[in-house]
mmCIF file of C-alpha atoms in Angstrom:
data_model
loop_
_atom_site.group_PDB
_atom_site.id
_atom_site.type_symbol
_atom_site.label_atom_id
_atom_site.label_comp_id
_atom_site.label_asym_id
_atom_site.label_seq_id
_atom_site.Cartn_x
_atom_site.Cartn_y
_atom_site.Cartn_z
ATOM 1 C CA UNK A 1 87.335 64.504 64.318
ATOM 2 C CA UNK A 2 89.939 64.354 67.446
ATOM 3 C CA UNK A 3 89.494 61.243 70.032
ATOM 4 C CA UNK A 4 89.330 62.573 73.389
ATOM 5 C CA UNK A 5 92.539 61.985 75.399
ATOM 6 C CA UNK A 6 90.791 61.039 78.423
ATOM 7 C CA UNK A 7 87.811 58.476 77.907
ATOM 8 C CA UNK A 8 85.329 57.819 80.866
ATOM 9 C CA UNK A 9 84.903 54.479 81.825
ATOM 10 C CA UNK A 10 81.573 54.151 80.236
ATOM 11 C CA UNK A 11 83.215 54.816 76.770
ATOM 12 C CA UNK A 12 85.861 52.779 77.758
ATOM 13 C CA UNK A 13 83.499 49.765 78.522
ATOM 14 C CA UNK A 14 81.407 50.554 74.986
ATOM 15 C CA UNK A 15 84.808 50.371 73.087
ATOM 16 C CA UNK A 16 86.107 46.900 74.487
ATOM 17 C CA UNK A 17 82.016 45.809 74.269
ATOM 18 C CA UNK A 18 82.866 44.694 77.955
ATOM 19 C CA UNK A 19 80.834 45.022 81.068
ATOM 20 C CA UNK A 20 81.713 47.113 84.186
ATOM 21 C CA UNK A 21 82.177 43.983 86.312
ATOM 22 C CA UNK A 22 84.112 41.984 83.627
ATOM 23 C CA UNK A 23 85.773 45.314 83.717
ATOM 24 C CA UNK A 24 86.845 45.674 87.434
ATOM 25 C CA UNK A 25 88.127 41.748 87.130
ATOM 26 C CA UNK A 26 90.366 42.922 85.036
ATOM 27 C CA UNK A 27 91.778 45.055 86.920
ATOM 28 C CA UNK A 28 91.450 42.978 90.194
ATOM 29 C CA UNK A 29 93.972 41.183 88.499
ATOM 30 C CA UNK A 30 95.958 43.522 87.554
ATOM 31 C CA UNK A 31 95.101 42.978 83.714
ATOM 32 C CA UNK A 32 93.248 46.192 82.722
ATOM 33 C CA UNK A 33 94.390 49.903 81.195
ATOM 34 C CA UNK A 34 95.669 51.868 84.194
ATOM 35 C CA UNK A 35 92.938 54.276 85.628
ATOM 36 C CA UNK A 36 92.864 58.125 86.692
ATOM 37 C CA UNK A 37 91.065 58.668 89.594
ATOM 38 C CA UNK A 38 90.387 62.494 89.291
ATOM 39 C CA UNK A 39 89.161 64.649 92.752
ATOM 40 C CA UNK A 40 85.466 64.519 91.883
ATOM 41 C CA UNK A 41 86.241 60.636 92.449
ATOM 42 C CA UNK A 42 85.214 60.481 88.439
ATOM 43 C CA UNK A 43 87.383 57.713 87.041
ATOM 44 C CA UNK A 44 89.693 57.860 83.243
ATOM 45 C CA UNK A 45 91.702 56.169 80.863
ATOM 46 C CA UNK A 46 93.925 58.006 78.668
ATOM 47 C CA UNK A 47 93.148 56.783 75.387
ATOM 48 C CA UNK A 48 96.597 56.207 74.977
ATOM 49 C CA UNK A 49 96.993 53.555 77.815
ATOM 50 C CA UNK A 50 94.041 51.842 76.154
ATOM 51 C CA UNK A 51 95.719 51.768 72.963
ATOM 52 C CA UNK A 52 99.007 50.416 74.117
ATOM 53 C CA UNK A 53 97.000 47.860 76.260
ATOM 54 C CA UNK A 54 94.866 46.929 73.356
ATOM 55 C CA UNK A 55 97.900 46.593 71.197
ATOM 56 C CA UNK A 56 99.462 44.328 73.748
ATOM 57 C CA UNK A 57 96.551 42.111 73.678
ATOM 58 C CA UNK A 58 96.583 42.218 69.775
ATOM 59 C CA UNK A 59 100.429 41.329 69.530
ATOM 60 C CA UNK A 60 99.383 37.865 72.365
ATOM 61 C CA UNK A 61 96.443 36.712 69.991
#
């Protein structure tokens, strides 16, 4: 079966076993998979910015 290309943040969040806020700290500080705000003001993360974010994070450990 295919991954999606675009996840929505809930997925995103069930993936990395991470809460929404813990989440949005991330990215407060400019830590987090770049987001796609889309015009329905839905939110996304290409899977492939997670996977090069996750594989930064991997490489750091």
């Amino acid at each position: 079966m295919a991954r999606p290309q675009m996840l929505k943040l809930p997925e995103v969040l069930a993936e990395l076993n991470m809460s929404r806020a813990a989440f949005y700290r991330l990215r407060a500080r400019g830590l987090a998979p770049k987001l796609i705000k889309l015009p329905n003001h839905q939110v996304r993360v290409r899977r492939a910015d997670l996977d090069i974010w996750l594989a930064r994070y991997e490489e750091a450990a």
